[in-house]
Amino acid sequence: MDLRNKTAEKKLISGLIKHSSKYFQYEPYLKAEDFSNPGYQATFKIISEIYKDSYVTLIDKDRILSMGEHLSIPEYISLMGGEEKISEILSDNLTELDVDSYFTIVKTAHLKSNIYNNTNILRDYILDTDDNIITIIENVQDSLQIGRASC
């Protein structure tokens, strides 16, 4: 089950493009995989590359398309749903506070989705396994990254 919010993802990408300071604030906590839409994943990779150039002051559609081509992202325009969708992202008027809100929504939804999926995987493992109880406990602890209790 995917609990992520594609509208919030679009707004976050837009905000990261409009407000470079927010990109640098949140970049350590974001990965392309935080976005469920392949077009937004690609756009995040593209703007991350663009922001590596410390002289960048403006990200426009031409720069995005050029970097997408440079990074050899196949069918970037099609992933985004056309050039008009790229223009839509660039036309959103968001404040820095909006970016903060959308970051929280996107990151929370990604974490919830991962927890939900991992819980289902663990449940299926526990229901279907023939492993002994010690192996089950160790596998569950490893999966949840829980330290082993010392007795």
Coordinates of N, CA, C and O in Angstrom, one line a residue, residues 11-78:
K11 N 4.4 19.8 -4.9 CA 4.6 21.1 -4.3 C 6.0 21.2 -3.6 O 6.6 22.3 -3.7
L12 N 6.4 20.1 -3.0 CA 7.8 20.1 -2.4 C 8.8 20.3 -3.5 O 9.7 21.1 -3.3
I13 N 8.7 19.6 -4.6 CA 9.7 19.8 -5.7 C 9.7 21.2 -6.2 O 10.7 21.9 -6.3
S14 N 8.5 21.8 -6.3 CA 8.4 23.2 -6.7 C 9.0 24.1 -5.7 O 9.8 25.0 -6.1
G15 N 8.8 23.9 -4.5 CA 9.4 24.7 -3.4 C 10.9 24.6 -3.4 O 11.6 25.6 -3.1
L16 N 11.4 23.4 -3.6 CA 12.9 23.2 -3.6 C 13.5 24.0 -4.7 O 14.6 24.4 -4.6
I17 N 12.8 24.1 -5.8 CA 13.3 24.8 -7.0 C 13.2 26.3 -6.7 O 14.2 27.0 -7.0
K18 N 12.1 26.8 -6.2 CA 11.9 28.2 -5.9 C 12.8 28.7 -4.8 O 13.2 29.9 -4.8
H19 N 13.0 27.9 -3.8 CA 13.7 28.4 -2.6 C 14.9 27.5 -2.3 O 14.9 26.5 -1.6
S20 N 16.1 27.9 -2.9 CA 17.3 27.1 -2.8 C 17.7 26.9 -1.4 O 18.2 25.8 -1.0
S21 N 17.4 27.8 -0.5 CA 17.8 27.7 0.9 C 17.1 26.5 1.5 O 17.6 25.7 2.4
K22 N 15.8 26.2 1.1 CA 15.1 25.1 1.6 C 15.6 23.8 1.0 O 15.7 22.8 1.7
Y23 N 16.1 23.8 -0.2 CA 16.7 22.6 -0.8 C 17.9 22.2 0.1 O 18.1 21.1 0.5
F24 N 18.8 23.2 0.4 CA 20.0 22.9 1.2 C 19.7 22.5 2.6 O 20.4 21.7 3.3
Q25 N 18.6 23.0 3.2 CA 18.1 22.7 4.5 C 17.7 21.2 4.6 O 18.0 20.5 5.5
Y26 N 16.9 20.8 3.6 CA 16.3 19.5 3.6 C 17.0 18.4 2.8 O 16.8 17.2 2.9
E27 N 18.0 18.8 2.0 CA 18.7 17.8 1.1 C 19.3 16.7 1.9 O 19.2 15.5 1.5
P28 N 19.9 16.9 3.1 CA 20.4 15.8 3.9 C 19.4 14.7 4.2 O 19.8 13.6 4.6
Y29 N 18.1 15.1 4.3 CA 17.1 14.2 4.7 C 16.2 13.6 3.6 O 15.4 12.8 3.8
L30 N 16.5 14.1 2.3 CA 15.7 13.7 1.2 C 16.5 12.8 0.3 O 17.7 12.9 0.1
K31 N 15.8 11.8 -0.3 CA 16.3 11.0 -1.4 C 15.3 11.0 -2.5 O 14.1 11.2 -2.3
A32 N 15.7 10.6 -3.7 CA 14.8 10.5 -4.8 C 13.7 9.5 -4.5 O 12.5 9.7 -4.9
E33 N 14.0 8.5 -3.7 CA 13.0 7.5 -3.4 C 11.9 8.0 -2.4 O 10.9 7.3 -2.2
D34 N 12.1 9.2 -1.8 CA 11.0 9.7 -1.0 C 9.8 10.2 -1.9 O 8.8 10.4 -1.3
F35 N 10.0 10.3 -3.2 CA 9.0 10.7 -4.1 C 8.5 9.4 -4.8 O 9.2 8.6 -5.3
S36 N 7.2 9.2 -4.8 CA 6.6 8.0 -5.4 C 6.5 8.2 -6.9 O 6.5 7.2 -7.6
N37 N 6.4 9.4 -7.4 CA 6.2 9.6 -8.8 C 7.6 9.6 -9.5 O 8.5 10.4 -9.1
P38 N 7.8 8.8 -10.5 CA 9.1 8.7 -11.2 C 9.6 10.0 -11.8 O 10.8 10.3 -11.8
G39 N 8.6 10.8 -12.2 CA 9.0 12.1 -12.7 C 9.5 13.0 -11.7 O 10.5 13.8 -11.9
Y40 N 9.0 13.0 -10.5 CA 9.5 13.8 -9.3 C 10.8 13.2 -8.8 O 11.7 14.0 -8.4
Q41 N 11.0 11.9 -8.9 CA 12.3 11.3 -8.5 C 13.3 11.9 -9.5 O 14.4 12.3 -9.0
A42 N 13.0 11.9 -10.7 CA 14.0 12.4 -11.7 C 14.3 13.8 -11.5 O 15.4 14.3 -11.6
T43 N 13.2 14.6 -11.3 CA 13.4 16.1 -11.1 C 14.2 16.3 -9.9 O 15.1 17.2 -9.9
F44 N 14.0 15.6 -8.8 CA 14.9 15.7 -7.6 C 16.3 15.5 -7.9 O 17.2 16.2 -7.5
K45 N 16.6 14.4 -8.7 CA 18.0 14.1 -9.1 C 18.6 15.3 -9.9 O 19.7 15.7 -9.7
I46 N 17.7 15.8 -10.8 CA 18.2 16.9 -11.7 C 18.5 18.1 -10.9 O 19.6 18.7 -11.0
I47 N 17.6 18.5 -10.0 CA 17.8 19.8 -9.2 C 19.0 19.6 -8.3 O 19.7 20.5 -8.0
S48 N 19.2 18.4 -7.8 CA 20.4 18.1 -6.9 C 21.6 18.3 -7.7 O 22.6 18.9 -7.1
E49 N 21.7 17.9 -8.9 CA 22.9 18.1 -9.8 C 23.1 19.6 -10.0 O 24.2 20.1 -10.0
I50 N 22.0 20.3 -10.3 CA 22.0 21.7 -10.7 C 22.6 22.5 -9.5 O 23.4 23.4 -9.6
Y51 N 22.1 22.2 -8.3 CA 22.5 22.9 -7.1 C 23.9 22.6 -6.7 O 24.5 23.3 -5.8
K52 N 24.6 21.6 -7.2 CA 26.0 21.4 -7.0 C 26.8 22.5 -7.5 O 27.9 22.7 -7.0
D53 N 26.3 23.2 -8.5 CA 27.0 24.4 -9.0 C 26.6 25.6 -8.1 O 25.5 26.0 -8.1
S54 N 27.6 26.0 -7.4 CA 27.4 27.0 -6.4 C 27.0 28.4 -6.9 O 26.5 29.3 -6.2
Y55 N 27.1 28.6 -8.2 CA 26.7 29.8 -8.9 C 25.3 29.9 -9.4 O 24.9 30.9 -9.9
V56 N 24.5 28.8 -9.2 CA 23.2 28.8 -9.7 C 22.3 29.7 -8.8 O 22.3 29.6 -7.6
T57 N 21.6 30.6 -9.5 CA 20.7 31.5 -8.8 C 19.2 31.2 -9.2 O 18.3 31.6 -8.5
L58 N 19.1 30.6 -10.4 CA 17.7 30.4 -10.9 C 17.7 29.1 -11.7 O 18.6 28.8 -12.4
I59 N 16.7 28.3 -11.4 CA 16.4 27.1 -12.1 C 15.2 27.3 -12.9 O 14.1 27.6 -12.4
D60 N 15.4 27.2 -14.2 CA 14.3 27.3 -15.2 C 14.1 26.0 -16.0 O 14.8 25.1 -15.8
K61 N 13.1 26.0 -16.8 CA 12.7 24.8 -17.5 C 13.9 24.4 -18.4 O 14.2 23.2 -18.5
D62 N 14.5 25.3 -19.1 CA 15.6 25.0 -20.0 C 16.7 24.3 -19.3 O 17.3 23.3 -19.7
R63 N 17.1 24.8 -18.1 CA 18.1 24.3 -17.3 C 17.8 22.8 -16.8 O 18.6 21.9 -16.8
I64 N 16.5 22.7 -16.4 CA 16.1 21.3 -16.0 C 16.1 20.3 -17.1 O 16.7 19.2 -17.0
L65 N 15.6 20.7 -18.3 CA 15.7 19.8 -19.5 C 17.1 19.5 -19.9 O 17.4 18.4 -20.2
S66 N 17.9 20.5 -19.9 CA 19.3 20.4 -20.2 C 20.0 19.4 -19.3 O 20.8 18.5 -19.7
M67 N 19.8 19.5 -18.0 CA 20.4 18.7 -17.0 C 19.9 17.3 -17.1 O 20.6 16.3 -17.0
G68 N 18.6 17.1 -17.4 CA 18.0 15.8 -17.6 C 18.6 15.1 -18.7 O 18.9 13.9 -18.7
E69 N 18.9 15.8 -19.8 CA 19.6 15.3 -21.0 C 21.0 14.9 -20.6 O 21.5 13.8 -20.9
H70 N 21.7 15.8 -19.9 CA 23.1 15.6 -19.5 C 23.2 14.3 -18.6 O 24.2 13.6 -18.7
L71 N 22.2 14.1 -17.7 CA 22.2 13.0 -16.8 C 21.7 11.7 -17.5 O 21.7 10.6 -16.9
S72 N 21.3 11.8 -18.8 CA 20.8 10.7 -19.5 C 19.6 10.1 -18.9 O 19.5 8.8 -18.8
I73 N 18.7 10.9 -18.3 CA 17.5 10.4 -17.8 C 16.5 10.1 -18.9 O 16.1 11.0 -19.6
P74 N 16.3 8.8 -19.2 CA 15.5 8.4 -20.4 C 14.0 9.0 -20.3 O 13.4 8.8 -19.2
E75 N 13.6 9.6 -21.3 CA 12.2 10.0 -21.4 C 11.8 10.9 -20.3 O 10.7 10.7 -19.8
Y76 N 12.6 11.8 -19.9 CA 12.3 12.7 -18.7 C 11.0 13.4 -18.9 O 10.1 13.5 -18.1
I77 N 10.8 14.0 -20.1 CA 9.6 14.8 -20.4 C 8.4 13.9 -20.3 O 7.4 14.3 -19.7
S78 N 8.5 12.7 -20.8 CA 7.4 11.8 -20.7 C 7.1 11.3 -19.3 O 6.0 11.2 -18.8

